[in-house]
Tab-separated table of C-alpha atoms in Angstrom:
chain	number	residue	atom	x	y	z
A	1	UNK	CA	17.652	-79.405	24.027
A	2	UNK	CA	16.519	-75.984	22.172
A	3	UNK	CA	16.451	-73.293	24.917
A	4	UNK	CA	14.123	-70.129	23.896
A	5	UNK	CA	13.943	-66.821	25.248
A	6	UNK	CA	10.800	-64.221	24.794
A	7	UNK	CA	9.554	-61.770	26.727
A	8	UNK	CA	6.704	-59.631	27.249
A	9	UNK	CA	6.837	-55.529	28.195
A	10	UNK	CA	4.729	-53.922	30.729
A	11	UNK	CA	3.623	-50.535	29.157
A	12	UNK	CA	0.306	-51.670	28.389
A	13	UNK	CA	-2.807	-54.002	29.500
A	14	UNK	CA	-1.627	-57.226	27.302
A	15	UNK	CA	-3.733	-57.278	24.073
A	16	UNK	CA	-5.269	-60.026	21.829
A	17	UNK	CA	-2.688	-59.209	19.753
A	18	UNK	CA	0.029	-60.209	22.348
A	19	UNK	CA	-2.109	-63.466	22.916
A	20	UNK	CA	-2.522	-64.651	18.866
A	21	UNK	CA	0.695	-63.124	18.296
A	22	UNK	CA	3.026	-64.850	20.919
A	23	UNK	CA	1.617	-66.055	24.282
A	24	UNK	CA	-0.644	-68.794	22.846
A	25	UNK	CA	2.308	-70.393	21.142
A	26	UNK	CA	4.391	-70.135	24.403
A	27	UNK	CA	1.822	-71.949	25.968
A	28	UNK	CA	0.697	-74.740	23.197
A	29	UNK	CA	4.054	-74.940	21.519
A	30	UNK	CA	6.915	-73.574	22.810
A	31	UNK	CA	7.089	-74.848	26.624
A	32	UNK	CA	6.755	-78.017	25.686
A	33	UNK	CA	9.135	-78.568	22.975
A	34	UNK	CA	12.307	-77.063	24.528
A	35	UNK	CA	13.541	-75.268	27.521
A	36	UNK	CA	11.807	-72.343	27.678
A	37	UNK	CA	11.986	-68.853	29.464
A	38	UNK	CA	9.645	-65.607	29.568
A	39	UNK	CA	10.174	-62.893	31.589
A	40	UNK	CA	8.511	-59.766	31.885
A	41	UNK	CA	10.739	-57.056	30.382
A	42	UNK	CA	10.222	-54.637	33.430
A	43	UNK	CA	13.557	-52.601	32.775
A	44	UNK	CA	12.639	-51.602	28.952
A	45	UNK	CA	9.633	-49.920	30.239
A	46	UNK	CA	11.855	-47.635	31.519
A	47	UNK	CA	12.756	-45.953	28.442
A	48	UNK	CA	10.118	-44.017	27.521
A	49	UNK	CA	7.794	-41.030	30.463
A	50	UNK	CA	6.206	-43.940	33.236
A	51	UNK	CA	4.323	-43.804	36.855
A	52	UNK	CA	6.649	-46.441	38.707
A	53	UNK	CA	3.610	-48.011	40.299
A	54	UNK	CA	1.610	-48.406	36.990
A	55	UNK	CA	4.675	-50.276	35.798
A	56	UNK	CA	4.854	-52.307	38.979
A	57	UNK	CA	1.011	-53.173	38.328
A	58	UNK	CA	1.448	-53.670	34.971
A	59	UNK	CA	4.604	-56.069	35.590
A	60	UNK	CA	2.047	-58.336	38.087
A	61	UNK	CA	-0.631	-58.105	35.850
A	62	UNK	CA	1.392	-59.076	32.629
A	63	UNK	CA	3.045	-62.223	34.895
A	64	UNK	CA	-0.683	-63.178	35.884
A	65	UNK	CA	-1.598	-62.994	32.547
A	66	UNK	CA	0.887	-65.483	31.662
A	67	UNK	CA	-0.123	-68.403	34.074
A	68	UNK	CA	-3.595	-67.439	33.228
A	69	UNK	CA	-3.290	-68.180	29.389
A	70	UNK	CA	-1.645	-71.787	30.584
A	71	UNK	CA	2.364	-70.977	31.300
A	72	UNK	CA	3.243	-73.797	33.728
A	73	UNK	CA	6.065	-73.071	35.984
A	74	UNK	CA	6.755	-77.094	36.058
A	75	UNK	CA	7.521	-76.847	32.382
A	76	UNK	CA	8.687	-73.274	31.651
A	77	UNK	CA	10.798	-70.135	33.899
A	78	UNK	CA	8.603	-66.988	34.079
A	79	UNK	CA	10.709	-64.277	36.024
A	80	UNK	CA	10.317	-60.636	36.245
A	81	UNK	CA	13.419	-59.392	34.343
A	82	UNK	CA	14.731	-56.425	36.874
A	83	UNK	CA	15.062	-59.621	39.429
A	84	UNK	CA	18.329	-61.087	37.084
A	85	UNK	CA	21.086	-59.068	37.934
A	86	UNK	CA	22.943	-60.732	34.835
A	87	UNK	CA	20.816	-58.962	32.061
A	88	UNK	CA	22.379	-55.675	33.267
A	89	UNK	CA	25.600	-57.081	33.836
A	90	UNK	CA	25.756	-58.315	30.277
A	91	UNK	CA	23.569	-55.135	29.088
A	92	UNK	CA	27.118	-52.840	29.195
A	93	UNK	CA	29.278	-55.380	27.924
A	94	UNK	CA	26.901	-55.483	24.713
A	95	UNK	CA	27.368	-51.885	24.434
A	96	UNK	CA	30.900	-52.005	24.518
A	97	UNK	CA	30.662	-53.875	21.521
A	98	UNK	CA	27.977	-52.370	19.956
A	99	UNK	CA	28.606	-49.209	17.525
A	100	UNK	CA	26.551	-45.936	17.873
A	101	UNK	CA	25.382	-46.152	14.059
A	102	UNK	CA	23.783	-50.009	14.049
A	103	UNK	CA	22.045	-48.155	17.148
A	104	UNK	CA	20.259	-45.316	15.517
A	105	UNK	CA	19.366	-47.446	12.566
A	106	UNK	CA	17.109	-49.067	14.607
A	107	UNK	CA	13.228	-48.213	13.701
A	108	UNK	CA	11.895	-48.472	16.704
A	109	UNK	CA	14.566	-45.976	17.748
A	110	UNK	CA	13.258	-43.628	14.931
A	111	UNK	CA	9.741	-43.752	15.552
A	112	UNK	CA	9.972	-43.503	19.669
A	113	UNK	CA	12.242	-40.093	19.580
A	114	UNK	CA	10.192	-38.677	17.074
A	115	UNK	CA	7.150	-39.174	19.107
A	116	UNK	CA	8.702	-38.084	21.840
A	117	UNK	CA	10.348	-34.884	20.347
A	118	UNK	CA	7.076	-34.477	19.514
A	119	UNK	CA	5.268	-34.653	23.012
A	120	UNK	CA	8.082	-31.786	24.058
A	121	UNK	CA	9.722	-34.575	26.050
A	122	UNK	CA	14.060	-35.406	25.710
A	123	UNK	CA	14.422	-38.575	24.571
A	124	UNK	CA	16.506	-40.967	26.721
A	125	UNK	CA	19.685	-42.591	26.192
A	126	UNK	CA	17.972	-45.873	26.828
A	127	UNK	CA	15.490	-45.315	24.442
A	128	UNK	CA	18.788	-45.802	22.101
A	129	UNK	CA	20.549	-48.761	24.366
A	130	UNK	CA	17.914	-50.696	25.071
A	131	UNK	CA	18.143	-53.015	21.645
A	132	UNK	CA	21.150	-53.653	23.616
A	133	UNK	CA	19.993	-54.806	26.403
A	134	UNK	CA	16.842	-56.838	24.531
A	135	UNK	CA	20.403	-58.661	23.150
A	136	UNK	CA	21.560	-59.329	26.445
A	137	UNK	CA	18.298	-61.013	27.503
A	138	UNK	CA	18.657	-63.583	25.125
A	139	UNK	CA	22.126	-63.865	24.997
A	140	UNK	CA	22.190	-64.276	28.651
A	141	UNK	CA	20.969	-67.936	28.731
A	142	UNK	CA	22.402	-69.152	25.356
A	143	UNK	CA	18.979	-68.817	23.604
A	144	UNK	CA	18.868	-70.912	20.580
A	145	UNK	CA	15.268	-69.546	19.146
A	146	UNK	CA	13.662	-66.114	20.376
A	147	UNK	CA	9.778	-66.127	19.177
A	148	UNK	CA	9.070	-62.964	18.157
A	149	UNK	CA	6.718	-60.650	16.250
A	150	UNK	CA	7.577	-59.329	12.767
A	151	UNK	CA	8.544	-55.540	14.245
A	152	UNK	CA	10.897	-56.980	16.449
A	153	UNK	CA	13.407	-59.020	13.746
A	154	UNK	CA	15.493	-56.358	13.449
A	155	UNK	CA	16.570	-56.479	17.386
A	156	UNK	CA	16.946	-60.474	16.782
A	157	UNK	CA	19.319	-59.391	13.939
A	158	UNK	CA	21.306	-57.369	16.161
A	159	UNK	CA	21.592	-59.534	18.838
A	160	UNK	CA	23.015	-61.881	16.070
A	161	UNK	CA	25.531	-59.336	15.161
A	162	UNK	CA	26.314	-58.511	18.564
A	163	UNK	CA	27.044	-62.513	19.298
A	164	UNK	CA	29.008	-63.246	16.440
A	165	UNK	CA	31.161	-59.689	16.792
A	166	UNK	CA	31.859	-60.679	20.357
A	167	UNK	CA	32.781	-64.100	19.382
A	168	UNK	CA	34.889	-63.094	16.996
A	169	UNK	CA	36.570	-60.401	19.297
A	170	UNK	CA	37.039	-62.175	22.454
A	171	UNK	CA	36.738	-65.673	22.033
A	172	UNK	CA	33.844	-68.077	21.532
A	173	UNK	CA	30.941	-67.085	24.515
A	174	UNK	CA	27.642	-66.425	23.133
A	175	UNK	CA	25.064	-69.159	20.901
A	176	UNK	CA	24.154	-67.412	17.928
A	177	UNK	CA	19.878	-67.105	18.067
A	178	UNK	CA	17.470	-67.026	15.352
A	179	UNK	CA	14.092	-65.614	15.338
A	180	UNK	CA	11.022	-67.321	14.896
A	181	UNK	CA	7.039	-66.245	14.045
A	182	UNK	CA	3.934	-68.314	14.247
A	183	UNK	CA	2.736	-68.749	10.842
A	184	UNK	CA	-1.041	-67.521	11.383
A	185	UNK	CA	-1.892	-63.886	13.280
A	186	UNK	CA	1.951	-62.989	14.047
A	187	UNK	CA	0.906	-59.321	13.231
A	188	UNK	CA	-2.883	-58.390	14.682
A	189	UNK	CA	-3.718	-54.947	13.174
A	190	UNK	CA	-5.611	-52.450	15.170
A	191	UNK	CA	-9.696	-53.018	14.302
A	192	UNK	CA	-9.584	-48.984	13.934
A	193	UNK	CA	-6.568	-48.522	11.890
A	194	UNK	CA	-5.718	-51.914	10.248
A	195	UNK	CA	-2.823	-50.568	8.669
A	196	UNK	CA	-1.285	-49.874	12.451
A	197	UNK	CA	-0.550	-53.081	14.548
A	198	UNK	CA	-2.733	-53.872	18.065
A	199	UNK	CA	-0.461	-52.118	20.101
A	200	UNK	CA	-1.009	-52.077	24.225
A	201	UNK	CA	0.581	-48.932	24.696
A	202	UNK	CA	-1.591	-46.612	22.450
A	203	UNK	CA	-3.920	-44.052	23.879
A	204	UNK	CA	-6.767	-44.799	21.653
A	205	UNK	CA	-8.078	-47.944	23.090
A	206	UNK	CA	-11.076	-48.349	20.589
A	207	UNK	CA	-9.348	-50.703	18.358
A	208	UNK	CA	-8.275	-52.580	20.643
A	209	UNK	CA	-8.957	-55.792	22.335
A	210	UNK	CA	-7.350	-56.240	25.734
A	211	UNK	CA	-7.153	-59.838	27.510
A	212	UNK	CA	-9.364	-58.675	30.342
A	213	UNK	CA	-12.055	-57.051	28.278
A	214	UNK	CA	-15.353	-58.419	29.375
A	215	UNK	CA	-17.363	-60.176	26.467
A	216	UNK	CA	-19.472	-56.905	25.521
A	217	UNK	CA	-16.914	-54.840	25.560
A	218	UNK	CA	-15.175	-57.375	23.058
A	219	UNK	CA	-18.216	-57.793	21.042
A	220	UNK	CA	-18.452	-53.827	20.569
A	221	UNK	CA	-15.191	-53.164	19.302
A	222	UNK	CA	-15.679	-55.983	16.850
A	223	UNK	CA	-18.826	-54.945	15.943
A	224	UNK	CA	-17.251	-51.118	15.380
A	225	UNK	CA	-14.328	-52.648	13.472
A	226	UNK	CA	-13.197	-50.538	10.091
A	227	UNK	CA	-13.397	-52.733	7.177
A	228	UNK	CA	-13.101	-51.299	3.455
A	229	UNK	CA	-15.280	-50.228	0.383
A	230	UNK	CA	-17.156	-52.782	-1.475
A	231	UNK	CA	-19.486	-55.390	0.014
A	232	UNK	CA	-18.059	-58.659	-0.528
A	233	UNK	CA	-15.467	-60.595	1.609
A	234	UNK	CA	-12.362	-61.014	0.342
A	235	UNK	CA	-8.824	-62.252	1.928
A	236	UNK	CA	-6.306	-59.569	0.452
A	237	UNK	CA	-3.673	-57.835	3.168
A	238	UNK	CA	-2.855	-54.532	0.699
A	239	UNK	CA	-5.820	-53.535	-0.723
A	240	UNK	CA	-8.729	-55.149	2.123
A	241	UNK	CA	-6.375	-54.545	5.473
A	242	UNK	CA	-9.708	-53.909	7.894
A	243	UNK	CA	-11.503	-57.395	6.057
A	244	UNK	CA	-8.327	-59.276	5.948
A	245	UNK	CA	-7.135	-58.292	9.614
A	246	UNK	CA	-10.917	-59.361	10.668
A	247	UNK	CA	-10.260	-62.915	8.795
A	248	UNK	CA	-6.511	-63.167	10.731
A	249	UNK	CA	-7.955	-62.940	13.833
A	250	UNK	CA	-11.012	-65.330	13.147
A	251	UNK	CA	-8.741	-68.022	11.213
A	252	UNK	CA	-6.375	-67.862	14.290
A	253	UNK	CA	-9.377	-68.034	16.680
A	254	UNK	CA	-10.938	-70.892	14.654
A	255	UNK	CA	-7.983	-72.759	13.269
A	256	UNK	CA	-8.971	-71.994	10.328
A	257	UNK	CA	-7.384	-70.386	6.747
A	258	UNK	CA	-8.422	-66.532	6.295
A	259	UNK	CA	-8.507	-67.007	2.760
A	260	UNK	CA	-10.733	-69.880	3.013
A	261	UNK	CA	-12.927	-68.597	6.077
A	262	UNK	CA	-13.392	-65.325	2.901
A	263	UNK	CA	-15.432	-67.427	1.033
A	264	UNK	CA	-18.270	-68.379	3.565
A	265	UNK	CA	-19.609	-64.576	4.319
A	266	UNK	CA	-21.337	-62.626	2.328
A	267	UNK	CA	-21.533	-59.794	4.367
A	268	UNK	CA	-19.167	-57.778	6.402
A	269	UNK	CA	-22.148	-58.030	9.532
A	270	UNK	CA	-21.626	-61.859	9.560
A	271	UNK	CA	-17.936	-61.724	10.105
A	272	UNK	CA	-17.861	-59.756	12.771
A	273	UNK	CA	-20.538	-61.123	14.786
A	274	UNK	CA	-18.570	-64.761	14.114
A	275	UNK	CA	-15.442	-62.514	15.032
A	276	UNK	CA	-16.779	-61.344	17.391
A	277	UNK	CA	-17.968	-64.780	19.265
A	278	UNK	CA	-15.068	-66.493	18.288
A	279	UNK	CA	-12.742	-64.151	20.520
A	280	UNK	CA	-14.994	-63.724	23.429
A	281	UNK	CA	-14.810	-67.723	23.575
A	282	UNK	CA	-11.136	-67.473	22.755
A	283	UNK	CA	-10.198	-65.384	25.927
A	284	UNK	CA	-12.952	-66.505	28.577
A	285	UNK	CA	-10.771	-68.919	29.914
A	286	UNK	CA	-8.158	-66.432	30.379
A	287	UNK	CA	-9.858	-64.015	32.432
A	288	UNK	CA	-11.504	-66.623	34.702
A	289	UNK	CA	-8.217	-68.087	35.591
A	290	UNK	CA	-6.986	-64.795	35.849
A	291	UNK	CA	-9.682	-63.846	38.621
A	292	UNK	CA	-8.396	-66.915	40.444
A	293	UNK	CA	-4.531	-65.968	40.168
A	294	UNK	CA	-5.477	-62.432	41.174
A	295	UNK	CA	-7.022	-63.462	44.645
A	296	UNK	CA	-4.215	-65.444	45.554
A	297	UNK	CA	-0.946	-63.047	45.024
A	298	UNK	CA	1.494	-65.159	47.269
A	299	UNK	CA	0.997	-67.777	44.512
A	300	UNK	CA	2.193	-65.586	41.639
A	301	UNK	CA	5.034	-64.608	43.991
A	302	UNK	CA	6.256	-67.600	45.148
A	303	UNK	CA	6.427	-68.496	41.155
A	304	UNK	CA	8.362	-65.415	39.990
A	305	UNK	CA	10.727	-65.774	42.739
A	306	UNK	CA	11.474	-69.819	42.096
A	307	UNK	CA	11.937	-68.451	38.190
A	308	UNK	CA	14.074	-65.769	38.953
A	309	UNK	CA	16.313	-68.290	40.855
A	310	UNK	CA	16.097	-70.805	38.483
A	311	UNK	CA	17.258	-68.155	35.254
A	312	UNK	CA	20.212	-66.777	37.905
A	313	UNK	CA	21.090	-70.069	37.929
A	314	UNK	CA	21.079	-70.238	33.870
A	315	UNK	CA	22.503	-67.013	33.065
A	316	UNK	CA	25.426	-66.454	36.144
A	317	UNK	CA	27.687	-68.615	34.519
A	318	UNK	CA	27.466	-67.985	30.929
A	319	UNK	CA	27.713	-63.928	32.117
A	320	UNK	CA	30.676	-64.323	34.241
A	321	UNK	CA	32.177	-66.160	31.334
A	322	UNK	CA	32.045	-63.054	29.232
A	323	UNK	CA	32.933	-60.802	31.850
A	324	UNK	CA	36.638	-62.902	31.612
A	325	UNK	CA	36.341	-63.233	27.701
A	326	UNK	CA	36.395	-59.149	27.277
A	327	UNK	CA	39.318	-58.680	29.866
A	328	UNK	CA	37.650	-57.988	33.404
A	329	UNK	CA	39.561	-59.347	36.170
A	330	UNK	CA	37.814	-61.717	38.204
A	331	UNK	CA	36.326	-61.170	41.661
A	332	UNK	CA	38.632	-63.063	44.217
């Protein structure tokens, strides 16, 4: 059976972006058609300035989230990834064979230090490493597919690398992954900077739509959403990004085609207000169930423990079989 990995960060209230982008296709796709984990990616929040108990809060919150949007622990393994020992385990082993250069090729890499060069703030080692690491969460259970967004091929490209170099070096250990993208809404722009994508961590929340955004606070920063010059509705990414990122995020709403939903509006007024209805529909179900997840913690304990037994259980062996591929004597 296909096994997936994907995972979701805590460094920001999860976005409609992360929902259209990812977690809806985990939940109507992707849990049903193979063996699938998600974890929340507690440990790469650690490479950047953080208050430990925002990321703790944000690490519940994200895992709530989850379940809320329909993740059922009887047909998927959420776990908090900081309660797998293995991903670290594996995390240095990657490094070993990973090579300082592929490393600061990395764009993410670029962009982060620069930023936080910038902010008069060093720039951690981990901030370079953790690609390495993202590697060794889906190499760790033998992922066949990793879902992804478009900004995060290039780690799925080095975690191929890293496989097949290891492989080659040490003996046959690691499945080779692939990355995957949903074909509508992988990349939700910002609704204040289309040309920037809806990110969870940025300090400038206008443009953003966050999962547990009450409806008028979703229907204003739809209603304030940049478009472009000229009047008429048009589906055309480069030279329309505000219109076009409005018809993404109503076609993925909707189910239907941006470039065909472009023809029915004559104004830039009516698509937003249809926008706008179409995601406050889209995510009332989420916060609701959310509400009820919230007021019953043990529950969303009790589930990220059984996952994070259940993925030990996945990723031990594979793990310890690398640690006796690369040379390391075994514990007696």
């Amino acid at each position: 059976m296909t096994r997936i990995f994907s995972g979701v960060k805590p460094t920001g209230h999860l976005t409609l972006g992360n929902y259209l982008g990812a977690v809806r296709r985990w939940v109507e796709v992707d849990q049903h058609r193979a063996e699938a984990l998600f974890s929340v990616v507690d440990l790469h929040a650690l490479t950047v300035e953080h208050d430990p108990a925002r990321v703790r809060r944000l690490s519940r919150q994200a895992a709530t989230l989850l379940l809320a949007a329909g993740l059922d622990p009887e047909l998927c393994t959420l776990f908090v990834q900081s309660h797998v020992d293995e991903h670290a385990r594996l995390s240095y082993l990657l490094e070993c064979t990973a090579t300082d250069g592929e490393l600061r090729r990395m764009v993410q890499y670029k962009e982060k230090s620069v930023r936080a060069r910038g902010a008069g703030q060093g720039v951690r080692l981990s901030l370079l490493t953790y690609p390495v690491l993202m590697a060794a969460d889906i190499l760790a259970y033998g992922a066949d597919e990793v879902p992804v967004g478009e900004d995060q091929t290039q780690h799925v490209e080095l975690t191929r690398d890293l496989a097949v170099r290891f492989n080659q070096r040490y003996g046959h250990t690691f499945t080779v992954p692939r990355a995957t993208r949903p074909e509508v809404a992988a990349r939700v722009m910002d609704l204040q900077d289309p040309l920037s994508k809806m990110g969870k961590s940025h300090e400038n929340g206008s443009g953003i739509v966050y999962l547990l955004d009450d409806a008028d606070t979703v229907r204003r920063k739809v209603m304030r959403a940049v478009t472009d010059s000229g009047r008429d509705v048009a589906y055309d990414r480069e030279g329309r990004p505000g219109v076009a990122n409005l018809l993404d995020v109503l076609a993925a709403a909707t189910g239907g085609s941006p470039a065909a939903l472009a023809g029915a509006y004559g104004s830039y007024g009516s698509l937003k207000k249809d926008t706008a209805d179409a995601v406050v529909e889209l995510l009332r179900p989420v916060r609701e169930q959310h509400a009820e997840l919230a007021a019953d913690p043990g529950h969303v304990d009790r589930v990220l423990r059984d996952g994070a037994r259940r993925a030990q259980e996945t990723a031990r062996p594979l793990v310890d079989r690398a640690y006796r591929a690369i040379g390391l004597l075994p514990a007696g």
